[in-house]
PDB file of C-alpha atoms in Angstrom:
ATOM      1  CA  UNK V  30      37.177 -32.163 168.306  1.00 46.00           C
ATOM      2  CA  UNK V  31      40.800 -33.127 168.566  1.00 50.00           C
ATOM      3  CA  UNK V  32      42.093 -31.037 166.035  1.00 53.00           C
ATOM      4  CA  UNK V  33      40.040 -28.055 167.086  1.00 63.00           C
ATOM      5  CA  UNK V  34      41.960 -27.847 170.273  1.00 69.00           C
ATOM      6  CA  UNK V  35      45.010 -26.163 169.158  1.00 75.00           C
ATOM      7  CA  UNK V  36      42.776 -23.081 168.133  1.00 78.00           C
ATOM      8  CA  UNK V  37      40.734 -23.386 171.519  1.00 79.00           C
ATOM      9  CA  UNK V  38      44.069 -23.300 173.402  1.00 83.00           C
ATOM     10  CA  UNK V  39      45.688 -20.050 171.150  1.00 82.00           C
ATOM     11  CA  UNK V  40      42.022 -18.487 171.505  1.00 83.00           C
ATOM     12  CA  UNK V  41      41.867 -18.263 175.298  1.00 84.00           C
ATOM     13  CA  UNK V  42      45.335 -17.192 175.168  1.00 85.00           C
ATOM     14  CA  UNK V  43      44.725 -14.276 172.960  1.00 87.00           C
ATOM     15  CA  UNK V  44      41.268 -13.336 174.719  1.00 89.00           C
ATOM     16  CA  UNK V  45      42.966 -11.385 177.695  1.00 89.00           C
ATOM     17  CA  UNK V  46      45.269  -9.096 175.073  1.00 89.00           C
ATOM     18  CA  UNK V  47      41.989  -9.028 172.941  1.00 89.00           C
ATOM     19  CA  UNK V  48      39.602  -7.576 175.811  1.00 92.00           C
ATOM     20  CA  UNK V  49      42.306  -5.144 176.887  1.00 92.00           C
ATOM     21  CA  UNK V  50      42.771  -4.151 173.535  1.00 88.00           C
ATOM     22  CA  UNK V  51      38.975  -3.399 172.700  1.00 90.00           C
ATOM     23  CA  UNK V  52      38.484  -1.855 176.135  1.00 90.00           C
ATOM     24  CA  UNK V  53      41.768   0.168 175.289  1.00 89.00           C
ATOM     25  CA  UNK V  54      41.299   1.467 171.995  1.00 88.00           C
ATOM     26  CA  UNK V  55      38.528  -0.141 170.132  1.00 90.00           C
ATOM     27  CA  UNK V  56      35.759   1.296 172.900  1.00 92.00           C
ATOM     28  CA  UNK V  57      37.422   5.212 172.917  1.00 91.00           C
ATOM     29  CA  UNK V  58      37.432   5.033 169.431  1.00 92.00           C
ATOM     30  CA  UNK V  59      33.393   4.780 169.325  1.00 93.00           C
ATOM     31  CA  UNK V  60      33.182   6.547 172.365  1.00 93.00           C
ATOM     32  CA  UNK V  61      35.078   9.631 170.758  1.00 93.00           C
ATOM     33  CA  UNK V  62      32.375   9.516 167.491  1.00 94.00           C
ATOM     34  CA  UNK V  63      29.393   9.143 169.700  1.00 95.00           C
ATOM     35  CA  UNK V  64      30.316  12.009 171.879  1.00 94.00           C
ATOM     36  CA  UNK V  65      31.180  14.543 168.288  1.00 94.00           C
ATOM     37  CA  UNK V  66      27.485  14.380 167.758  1.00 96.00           C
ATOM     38  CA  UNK V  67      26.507  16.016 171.012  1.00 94.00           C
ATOM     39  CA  UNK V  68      27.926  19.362 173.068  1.00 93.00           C
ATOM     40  CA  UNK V  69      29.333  18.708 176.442  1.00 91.00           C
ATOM     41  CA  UNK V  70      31.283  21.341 178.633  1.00 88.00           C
ATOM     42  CA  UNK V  71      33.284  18.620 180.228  1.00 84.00           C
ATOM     43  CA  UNK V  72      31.095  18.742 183.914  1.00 84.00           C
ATOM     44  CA  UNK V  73      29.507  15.613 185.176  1.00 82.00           C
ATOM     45  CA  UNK V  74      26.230  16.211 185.884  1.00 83.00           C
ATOM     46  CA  UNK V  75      25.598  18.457 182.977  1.00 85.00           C
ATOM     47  CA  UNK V  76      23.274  17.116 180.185  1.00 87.00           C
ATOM     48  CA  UNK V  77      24.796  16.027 176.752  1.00 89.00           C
ATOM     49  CA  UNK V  78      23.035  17.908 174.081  1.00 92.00           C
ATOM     50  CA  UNK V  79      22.381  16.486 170.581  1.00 93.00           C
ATOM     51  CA  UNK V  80      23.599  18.975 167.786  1.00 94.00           C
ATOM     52  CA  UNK V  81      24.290  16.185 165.088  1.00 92.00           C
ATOM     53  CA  UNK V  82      26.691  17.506 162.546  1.00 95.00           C
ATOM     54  CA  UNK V  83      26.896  20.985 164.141  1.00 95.00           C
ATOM     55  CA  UNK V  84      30.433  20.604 165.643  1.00 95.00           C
ATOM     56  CA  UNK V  85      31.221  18.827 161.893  1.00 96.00           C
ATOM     57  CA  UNK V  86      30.001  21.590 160.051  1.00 95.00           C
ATOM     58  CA  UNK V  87      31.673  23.917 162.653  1.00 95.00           C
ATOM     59  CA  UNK V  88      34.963  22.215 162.371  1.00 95.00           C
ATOM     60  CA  UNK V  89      35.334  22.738 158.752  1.00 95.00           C
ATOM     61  CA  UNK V  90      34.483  26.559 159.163  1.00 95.00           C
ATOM     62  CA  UNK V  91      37.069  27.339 161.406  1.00 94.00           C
ATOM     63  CA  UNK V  92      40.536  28.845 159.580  1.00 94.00           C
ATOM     64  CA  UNK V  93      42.900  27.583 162.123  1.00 95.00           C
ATOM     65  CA  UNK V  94      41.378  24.389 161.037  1.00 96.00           C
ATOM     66  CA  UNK V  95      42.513  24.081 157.309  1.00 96.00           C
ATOM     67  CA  UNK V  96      45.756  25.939 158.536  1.00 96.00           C
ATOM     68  CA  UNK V  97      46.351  23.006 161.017  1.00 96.00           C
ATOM     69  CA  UNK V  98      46.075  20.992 158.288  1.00 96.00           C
ATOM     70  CA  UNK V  99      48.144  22.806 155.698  1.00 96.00           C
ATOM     71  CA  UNK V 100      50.972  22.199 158.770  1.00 96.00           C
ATOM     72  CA  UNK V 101      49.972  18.841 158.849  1.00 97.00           C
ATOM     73  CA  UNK V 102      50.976  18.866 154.842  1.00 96.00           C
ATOM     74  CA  UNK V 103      54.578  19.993 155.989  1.00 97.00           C
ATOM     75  CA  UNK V 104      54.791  17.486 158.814  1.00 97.00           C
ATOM     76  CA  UNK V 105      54.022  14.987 156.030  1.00 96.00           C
ATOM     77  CA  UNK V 106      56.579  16.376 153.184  1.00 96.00           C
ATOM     78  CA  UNK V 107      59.468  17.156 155.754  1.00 95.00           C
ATOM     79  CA  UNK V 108      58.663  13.061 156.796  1.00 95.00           C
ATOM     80  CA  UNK V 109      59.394  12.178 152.855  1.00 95.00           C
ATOM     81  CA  UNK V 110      62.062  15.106 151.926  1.00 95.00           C
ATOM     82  CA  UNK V 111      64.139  14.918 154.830  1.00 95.00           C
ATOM     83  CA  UNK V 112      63.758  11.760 157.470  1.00 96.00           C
ATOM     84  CA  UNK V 113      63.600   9.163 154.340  1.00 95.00           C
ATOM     85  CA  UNK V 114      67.076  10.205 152.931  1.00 94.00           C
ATOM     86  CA  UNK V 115      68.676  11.105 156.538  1.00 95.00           C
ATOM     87  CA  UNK V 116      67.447   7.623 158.349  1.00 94.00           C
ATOM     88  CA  UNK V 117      67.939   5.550 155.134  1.00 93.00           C
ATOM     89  CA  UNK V 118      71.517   6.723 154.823  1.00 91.00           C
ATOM     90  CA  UNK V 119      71.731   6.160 158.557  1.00 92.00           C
ATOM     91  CA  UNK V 120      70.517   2.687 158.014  1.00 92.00           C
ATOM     92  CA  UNK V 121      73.352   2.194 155.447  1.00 87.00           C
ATOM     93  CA  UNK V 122      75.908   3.245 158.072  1.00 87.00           C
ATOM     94  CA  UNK V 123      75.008   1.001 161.088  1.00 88.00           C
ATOM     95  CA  UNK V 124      74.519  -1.760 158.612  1.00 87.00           C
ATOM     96  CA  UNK V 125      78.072  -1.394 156.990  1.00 82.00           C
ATOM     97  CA  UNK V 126      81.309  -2.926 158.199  1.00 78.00           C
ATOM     98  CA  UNK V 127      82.730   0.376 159.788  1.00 80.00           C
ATOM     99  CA  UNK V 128      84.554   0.949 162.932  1.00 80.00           C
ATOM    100  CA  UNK V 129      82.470   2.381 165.463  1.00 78.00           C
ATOM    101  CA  UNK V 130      79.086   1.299 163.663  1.00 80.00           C
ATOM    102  CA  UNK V 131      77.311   0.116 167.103  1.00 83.00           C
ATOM    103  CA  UNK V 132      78.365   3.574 169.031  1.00 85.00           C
ATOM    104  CA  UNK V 133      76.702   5.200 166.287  1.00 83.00           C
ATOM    105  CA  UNK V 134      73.537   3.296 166.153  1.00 85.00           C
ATOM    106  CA  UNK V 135      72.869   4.063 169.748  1.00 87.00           C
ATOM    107  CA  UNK V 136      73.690   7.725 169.265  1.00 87.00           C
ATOM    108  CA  UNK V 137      71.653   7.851 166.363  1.00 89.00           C
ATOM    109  CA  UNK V 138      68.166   6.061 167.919  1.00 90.00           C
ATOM    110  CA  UNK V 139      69.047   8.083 171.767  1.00 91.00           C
ATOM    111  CA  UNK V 140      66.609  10.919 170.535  1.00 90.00           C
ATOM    112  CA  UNK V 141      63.779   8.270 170.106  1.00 90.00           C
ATOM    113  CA  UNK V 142      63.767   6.995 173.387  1.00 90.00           C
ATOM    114  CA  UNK V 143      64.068  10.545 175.220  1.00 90.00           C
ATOM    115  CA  UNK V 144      60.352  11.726 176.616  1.00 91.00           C
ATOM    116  CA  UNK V 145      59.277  14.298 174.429  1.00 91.00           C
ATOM    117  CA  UNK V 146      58.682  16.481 176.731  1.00 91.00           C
ATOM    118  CA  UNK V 147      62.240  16.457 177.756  1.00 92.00           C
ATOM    119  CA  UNK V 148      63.314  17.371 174.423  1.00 93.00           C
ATOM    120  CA  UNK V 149      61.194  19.847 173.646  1.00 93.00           C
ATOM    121  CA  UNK V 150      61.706  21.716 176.412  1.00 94.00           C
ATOM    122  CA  UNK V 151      65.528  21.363 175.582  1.00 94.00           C
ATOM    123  CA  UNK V 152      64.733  22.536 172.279  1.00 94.00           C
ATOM    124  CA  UNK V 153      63.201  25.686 173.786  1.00 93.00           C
ATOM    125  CA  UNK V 154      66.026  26.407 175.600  1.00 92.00           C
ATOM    126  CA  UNK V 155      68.409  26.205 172.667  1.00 94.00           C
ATOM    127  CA  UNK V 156      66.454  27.966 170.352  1.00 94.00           C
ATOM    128  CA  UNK V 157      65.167  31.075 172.730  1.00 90.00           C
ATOM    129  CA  UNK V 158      65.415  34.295 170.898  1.00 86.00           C
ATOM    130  CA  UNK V 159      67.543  35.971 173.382  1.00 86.00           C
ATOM    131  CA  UNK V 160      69.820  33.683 175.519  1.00 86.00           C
ATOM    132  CA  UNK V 161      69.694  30.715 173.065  1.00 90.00           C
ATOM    133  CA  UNK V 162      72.540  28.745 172.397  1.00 92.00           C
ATOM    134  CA  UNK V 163      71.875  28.597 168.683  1.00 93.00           C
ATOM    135  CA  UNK V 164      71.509  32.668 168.732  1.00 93.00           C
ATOM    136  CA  UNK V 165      75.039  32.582 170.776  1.00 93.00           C
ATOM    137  CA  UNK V 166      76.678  30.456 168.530  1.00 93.00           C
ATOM    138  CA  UNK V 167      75.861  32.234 165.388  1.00 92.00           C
ATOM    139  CA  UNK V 168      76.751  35.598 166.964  1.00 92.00           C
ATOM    140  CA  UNK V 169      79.911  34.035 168.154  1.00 92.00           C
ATOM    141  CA  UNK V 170      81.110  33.329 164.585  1.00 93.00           C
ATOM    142  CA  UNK V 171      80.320  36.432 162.926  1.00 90.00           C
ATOM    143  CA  UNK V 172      76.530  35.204 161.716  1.00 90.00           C
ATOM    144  CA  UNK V 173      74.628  37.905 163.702  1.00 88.00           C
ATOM    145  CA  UNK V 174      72.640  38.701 160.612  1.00 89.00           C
ATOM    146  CA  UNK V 175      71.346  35.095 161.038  1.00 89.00           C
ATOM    147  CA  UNK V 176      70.220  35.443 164.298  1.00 91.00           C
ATOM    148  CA  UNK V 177      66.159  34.404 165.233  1.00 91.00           C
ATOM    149  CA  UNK V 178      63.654  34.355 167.109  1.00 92.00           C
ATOM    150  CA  UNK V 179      63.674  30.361 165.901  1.00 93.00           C
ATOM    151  CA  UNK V 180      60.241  29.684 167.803  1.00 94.00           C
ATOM    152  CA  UNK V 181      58.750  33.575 167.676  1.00 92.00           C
ATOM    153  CA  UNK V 182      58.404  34.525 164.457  1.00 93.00           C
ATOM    154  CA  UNK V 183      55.442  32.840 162.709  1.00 93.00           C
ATOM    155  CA  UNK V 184      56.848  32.606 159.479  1.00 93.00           C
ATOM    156  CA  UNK V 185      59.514  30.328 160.096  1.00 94.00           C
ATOM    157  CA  UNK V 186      58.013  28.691 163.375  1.00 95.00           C
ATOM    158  CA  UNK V 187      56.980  25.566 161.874  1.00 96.00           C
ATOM    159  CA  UNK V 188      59.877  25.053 159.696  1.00 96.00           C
ATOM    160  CA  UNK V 189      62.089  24.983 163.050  1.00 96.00           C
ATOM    161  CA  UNK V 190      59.763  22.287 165.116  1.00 96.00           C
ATOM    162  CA  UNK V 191      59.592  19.970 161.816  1.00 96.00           C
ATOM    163  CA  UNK V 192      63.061  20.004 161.582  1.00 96.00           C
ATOM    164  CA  UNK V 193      63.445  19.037 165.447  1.00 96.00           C
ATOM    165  CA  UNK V 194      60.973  16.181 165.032  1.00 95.00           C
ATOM    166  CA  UNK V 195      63.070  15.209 161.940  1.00 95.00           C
ATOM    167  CA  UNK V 196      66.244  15.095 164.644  1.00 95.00           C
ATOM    168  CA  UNK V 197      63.742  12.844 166.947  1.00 94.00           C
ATOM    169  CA  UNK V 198      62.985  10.055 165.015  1.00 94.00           C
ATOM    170  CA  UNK V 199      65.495   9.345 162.073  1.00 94.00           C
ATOM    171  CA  UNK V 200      66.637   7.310 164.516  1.00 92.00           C
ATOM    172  CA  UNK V 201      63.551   5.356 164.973  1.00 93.00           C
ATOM    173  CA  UNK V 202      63.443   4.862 161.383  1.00 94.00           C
ATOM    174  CA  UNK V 203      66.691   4.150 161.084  1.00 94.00           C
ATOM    175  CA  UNK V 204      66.146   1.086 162.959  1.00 93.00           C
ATOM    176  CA  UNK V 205      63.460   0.385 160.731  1.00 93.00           C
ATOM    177  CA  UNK V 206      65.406   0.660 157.567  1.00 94.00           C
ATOM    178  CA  UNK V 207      68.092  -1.173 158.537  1.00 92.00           C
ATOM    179  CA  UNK V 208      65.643  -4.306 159.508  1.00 91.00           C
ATOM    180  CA  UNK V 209      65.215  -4.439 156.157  1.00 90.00           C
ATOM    181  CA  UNK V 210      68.663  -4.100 154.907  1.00 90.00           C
ATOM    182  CA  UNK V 211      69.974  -6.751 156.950  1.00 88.00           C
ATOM    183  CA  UNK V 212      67.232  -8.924 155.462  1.00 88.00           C
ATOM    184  CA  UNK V 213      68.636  -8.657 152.172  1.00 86.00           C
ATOM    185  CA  UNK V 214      70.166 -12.013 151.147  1.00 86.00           C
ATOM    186  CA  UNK V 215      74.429 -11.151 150.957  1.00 83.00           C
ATOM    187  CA  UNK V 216      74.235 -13.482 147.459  1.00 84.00           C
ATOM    188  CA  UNK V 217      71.970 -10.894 146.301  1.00 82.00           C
ATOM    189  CA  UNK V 218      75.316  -8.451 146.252  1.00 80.00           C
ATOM    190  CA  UNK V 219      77.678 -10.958 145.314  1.00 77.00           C
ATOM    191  CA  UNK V 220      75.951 -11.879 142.324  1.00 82.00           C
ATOM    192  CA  UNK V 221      75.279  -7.762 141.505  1.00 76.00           C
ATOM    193  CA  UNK V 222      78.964  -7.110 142.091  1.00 78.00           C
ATOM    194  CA  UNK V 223      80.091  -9.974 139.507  1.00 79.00           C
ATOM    195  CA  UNK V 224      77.660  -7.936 136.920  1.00 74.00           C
ATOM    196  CA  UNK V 225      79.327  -4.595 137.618  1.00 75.00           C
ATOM    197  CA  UNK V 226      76.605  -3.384 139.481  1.00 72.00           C
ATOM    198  CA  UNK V 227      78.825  -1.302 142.512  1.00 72.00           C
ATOM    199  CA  UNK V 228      78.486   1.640 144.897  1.00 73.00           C
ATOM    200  CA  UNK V 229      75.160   3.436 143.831  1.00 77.00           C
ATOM    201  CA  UNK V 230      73.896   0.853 141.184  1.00 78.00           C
ATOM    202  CA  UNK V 231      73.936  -1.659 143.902  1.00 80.00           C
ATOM    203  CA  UNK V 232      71.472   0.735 145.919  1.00 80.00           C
ATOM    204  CA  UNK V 233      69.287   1.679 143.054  1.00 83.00           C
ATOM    205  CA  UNK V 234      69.290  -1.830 141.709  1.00 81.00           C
ATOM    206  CA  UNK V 235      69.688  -3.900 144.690  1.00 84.00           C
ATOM    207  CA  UNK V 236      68.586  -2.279 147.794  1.00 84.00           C
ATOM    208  CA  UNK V 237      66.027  -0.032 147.103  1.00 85.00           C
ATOM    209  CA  UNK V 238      63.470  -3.055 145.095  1.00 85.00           C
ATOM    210  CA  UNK V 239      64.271  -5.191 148.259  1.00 88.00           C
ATOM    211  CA  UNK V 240      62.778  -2.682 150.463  1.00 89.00           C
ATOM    212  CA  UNK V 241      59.373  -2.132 149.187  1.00 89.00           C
ATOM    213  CA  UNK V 242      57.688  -3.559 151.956  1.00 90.00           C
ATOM    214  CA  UNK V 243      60.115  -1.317 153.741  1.00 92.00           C
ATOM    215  CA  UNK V 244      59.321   1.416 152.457  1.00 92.00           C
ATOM    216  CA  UNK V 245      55.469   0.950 152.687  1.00 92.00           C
ATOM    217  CA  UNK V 246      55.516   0.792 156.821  1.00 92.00           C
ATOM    218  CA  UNK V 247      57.595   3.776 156.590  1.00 94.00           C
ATOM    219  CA  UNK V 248      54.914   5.807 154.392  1.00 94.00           C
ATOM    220  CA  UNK V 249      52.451   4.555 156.722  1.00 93.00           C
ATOM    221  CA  UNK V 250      54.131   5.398 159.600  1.00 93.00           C
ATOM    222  CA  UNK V 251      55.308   8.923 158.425  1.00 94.00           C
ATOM    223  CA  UNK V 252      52.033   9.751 157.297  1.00 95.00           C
ATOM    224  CA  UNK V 253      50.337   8.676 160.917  1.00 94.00           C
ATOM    225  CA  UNK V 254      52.562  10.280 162.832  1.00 93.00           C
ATOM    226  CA  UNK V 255      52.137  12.980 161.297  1.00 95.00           C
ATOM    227  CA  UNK V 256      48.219  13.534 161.791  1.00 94.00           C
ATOM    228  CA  UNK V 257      49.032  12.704 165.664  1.00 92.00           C
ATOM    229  CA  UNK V 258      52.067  14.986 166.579  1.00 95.00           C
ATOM    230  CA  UNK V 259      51.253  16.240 169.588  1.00 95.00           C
ATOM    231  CA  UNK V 260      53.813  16.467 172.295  1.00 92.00           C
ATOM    232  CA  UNK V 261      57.005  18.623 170.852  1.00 93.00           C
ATOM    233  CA  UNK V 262      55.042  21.094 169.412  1.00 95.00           C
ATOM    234  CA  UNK V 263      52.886  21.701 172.774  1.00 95.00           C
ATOM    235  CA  UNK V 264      55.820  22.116 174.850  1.00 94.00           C
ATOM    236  CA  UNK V 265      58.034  24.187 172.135  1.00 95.00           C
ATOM    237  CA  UNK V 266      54.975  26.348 171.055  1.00 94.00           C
ATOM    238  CA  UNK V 267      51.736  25.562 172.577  1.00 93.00           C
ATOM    239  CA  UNK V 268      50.550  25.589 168.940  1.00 93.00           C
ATOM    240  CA  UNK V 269      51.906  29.618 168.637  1.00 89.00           C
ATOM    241  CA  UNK V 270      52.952  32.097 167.720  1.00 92.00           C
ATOM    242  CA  UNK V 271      49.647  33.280 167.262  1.00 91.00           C
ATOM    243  CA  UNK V 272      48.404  29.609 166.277  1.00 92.00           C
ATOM    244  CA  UNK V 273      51.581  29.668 163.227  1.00 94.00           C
ATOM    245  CA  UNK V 274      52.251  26.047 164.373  1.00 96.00           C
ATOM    246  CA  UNK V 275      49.076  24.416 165.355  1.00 96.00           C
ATOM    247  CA  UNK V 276      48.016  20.971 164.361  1.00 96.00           C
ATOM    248  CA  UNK V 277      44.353  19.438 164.552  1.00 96.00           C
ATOM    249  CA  UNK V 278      45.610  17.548 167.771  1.00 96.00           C
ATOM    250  CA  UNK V 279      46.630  21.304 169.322  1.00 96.00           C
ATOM    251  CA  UNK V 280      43.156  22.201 168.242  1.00 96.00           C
ATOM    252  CA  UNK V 281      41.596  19.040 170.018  1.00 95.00           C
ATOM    253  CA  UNK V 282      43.812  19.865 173.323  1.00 95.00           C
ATOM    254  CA  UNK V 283      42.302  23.478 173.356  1.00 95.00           C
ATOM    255  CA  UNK V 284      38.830  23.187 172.222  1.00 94.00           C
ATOM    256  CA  UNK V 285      38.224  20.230 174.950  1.00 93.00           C
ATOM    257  CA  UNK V 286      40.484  21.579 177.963  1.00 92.00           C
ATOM    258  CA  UNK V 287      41.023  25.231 177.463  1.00 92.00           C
ATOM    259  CA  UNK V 288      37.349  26.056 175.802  1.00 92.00           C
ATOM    260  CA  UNK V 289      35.757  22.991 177.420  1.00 92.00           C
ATOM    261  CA  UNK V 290      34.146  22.242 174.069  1.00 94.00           C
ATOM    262  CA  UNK V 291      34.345  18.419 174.087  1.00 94.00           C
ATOM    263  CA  UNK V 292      31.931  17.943 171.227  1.00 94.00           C
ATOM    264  CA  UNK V 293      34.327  20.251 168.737  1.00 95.00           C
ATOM    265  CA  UNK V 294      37.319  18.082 169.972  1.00 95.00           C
ATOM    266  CA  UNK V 295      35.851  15.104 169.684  1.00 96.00           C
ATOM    267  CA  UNK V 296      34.936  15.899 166.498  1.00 96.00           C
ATOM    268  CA  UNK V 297      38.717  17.091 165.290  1.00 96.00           C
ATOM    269  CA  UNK V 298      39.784  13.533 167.050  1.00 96.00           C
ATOM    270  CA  UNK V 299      37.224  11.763 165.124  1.00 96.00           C
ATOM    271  CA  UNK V 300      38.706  13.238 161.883  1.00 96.00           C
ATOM    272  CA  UNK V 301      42.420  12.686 162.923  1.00 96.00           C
ATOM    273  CA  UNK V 302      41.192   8.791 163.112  1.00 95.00           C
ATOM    274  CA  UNK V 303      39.411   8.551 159.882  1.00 95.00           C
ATOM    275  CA  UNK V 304      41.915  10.701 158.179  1.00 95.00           C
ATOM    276  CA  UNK V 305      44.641   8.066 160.157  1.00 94.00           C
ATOM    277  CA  UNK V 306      42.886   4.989 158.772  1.00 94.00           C
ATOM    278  CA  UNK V 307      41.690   6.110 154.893  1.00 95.00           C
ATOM    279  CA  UNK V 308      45.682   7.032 155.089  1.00 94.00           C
ATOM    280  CA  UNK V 309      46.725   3.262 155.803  1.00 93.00           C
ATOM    281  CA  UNK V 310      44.001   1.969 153.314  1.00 93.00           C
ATOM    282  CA  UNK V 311      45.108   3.981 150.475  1.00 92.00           C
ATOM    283  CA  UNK V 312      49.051   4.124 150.811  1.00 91.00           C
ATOM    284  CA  UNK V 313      48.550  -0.255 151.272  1.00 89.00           C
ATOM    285  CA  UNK V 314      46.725  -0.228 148.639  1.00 88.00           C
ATOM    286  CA  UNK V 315      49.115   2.047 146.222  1.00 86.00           C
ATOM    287  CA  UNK V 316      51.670   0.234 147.814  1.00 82.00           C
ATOM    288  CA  UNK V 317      50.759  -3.155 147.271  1.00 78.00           C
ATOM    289  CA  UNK V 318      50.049  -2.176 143.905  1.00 66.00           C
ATOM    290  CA  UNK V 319      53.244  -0.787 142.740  1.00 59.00           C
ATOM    291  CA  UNK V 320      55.098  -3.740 144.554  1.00 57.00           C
ATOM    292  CA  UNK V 321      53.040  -6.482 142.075  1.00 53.00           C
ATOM    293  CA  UNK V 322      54.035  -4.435 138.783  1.00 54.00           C
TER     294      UNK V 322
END
């Protein structure tokens, strides 16, 4: 009994975090897939009706769903093409020996702390068709020919709020990559540098293989966020022009509170969690596997 104690003692420390936790996120999740099977206008007293796959089968016939989707895809690339390089090199700089280095990490992560809502609304401002600062600038220089409509037009709508999410959190993953660069043993480069191996051998030799694990939470992560962006593109966009930037979470906003179709956006939140979770499996698994070769 004696040596069970230790475990009793860490078990009815945990149980408070564990009950908030379950009643937090474990019970919504359920709650959200119980409630996809049944159509519900949103008003109390009003009868939930069983349709079982109906708002399923409706989901997957909608356009704006698969073109939610398809923007999900560029969330997703933009995450791997353009935050990967941009934080990682980031990473390098804060981690380095240069002047200056801690005024630039907290310049570089300010954008992850700001409210979202804040910046995209700042965003907005700079990026208005007429009256925008980026519009003024470019006609101030001689670029008038360059001049948009940055959030208007829907061809390049989605371009412009991926790259302002890029700008929001290579910071955040800057942090993250430089946790792992720091954790790199120094002897590591010593050893590398008496072998020849400088400047970008040491990154593609050294650095790189020591970040798998690294690299994994930031695939996860990227990937994740991605399904769940919510917040900068509602207050850029609202999911427009003419639903050119919507994402499945836009979709879920409208179909529950605008439409008051809870059962449809239960349904799209029930896929954003499954699609969030097969995600993790697979890119751990891939992961995991590519790390034991």
């Amino acid at each position: 009994m004696v040596g069970r104690k230790p475990y009793f003692i860490a078990a009815v420390f945990l149980l408070p975090a564990l009950l908030l936790y379950t009643l937090a996120f474990i019970v919504p999740i359920f709650q959200t897939a119980y409630m996809s099977f049944f159509s519900w206008n949103g008003i109390k007293n009003v009868a939930l009706e069983y349709v079982g796959l109906q708002n399923y089968s409706a989901m997957f016939q909608k356009p704006e769903f698969y073109r939610s989707l398809k923007n999900i895809g560029v969330f997703i690339l933009a995450s791997f093409l353009l935050i990967l390089p941009v934080a990682f090199a980031l990473a390098h700089i804060v981690t380095s020996k240069m002047k200056g280095r801690r005024f630039f990490k907290i310049a570089f992560f300010m954008p992850s702390v700001l409210p979202l809502t804040a910046v995209g609304l700042m965003w907005q401002f700079l990026l208005k068709g007429e009256g925008g600062l980026v519009n003024m600038v470019l006609s101030a220089i001689g670029a008038s020919s360059l001049t948009h409509d940055w959030l208007g037009e829907p061809a390049i709508a989605i371009y412009v709020v991926v790259v302002v999410n890029a700008w929001i959190y290579c910071g955040l993953n800057m942090i993250i990559f430089a946790s792992g660069m720091v954790a790199i043993p120094e002897q590591l480069y010593e050893a590398a540098a008496m072998d020849g191996a400088v400047g970008f051998k040491r990154l593609w030799y050294i650095t790189v293989p020591m970040m798998q694990e690294t690299l994994k939470i930031f695939s996860i992560l990227a990937v994740t966020q991605s399904l769940r962006v919510f917040g900068q593109i509602f207050v850029m966009t609202g999911g427009g022009p003419n639903g050119a930037t919507d994402v499945p979470t836009t979709l879920l906003y409208y179909e529950s509170f605008k439409y008051n179709n809870f059962g449809m956006g239960n349904a799209i939140g029930t896929f954003i969690i499954v699609a969030a979770l097969l995600s993790t499996v697979v890119l751990n698994k891939l992961m995991n596997t590519k790390t034991m070769k």
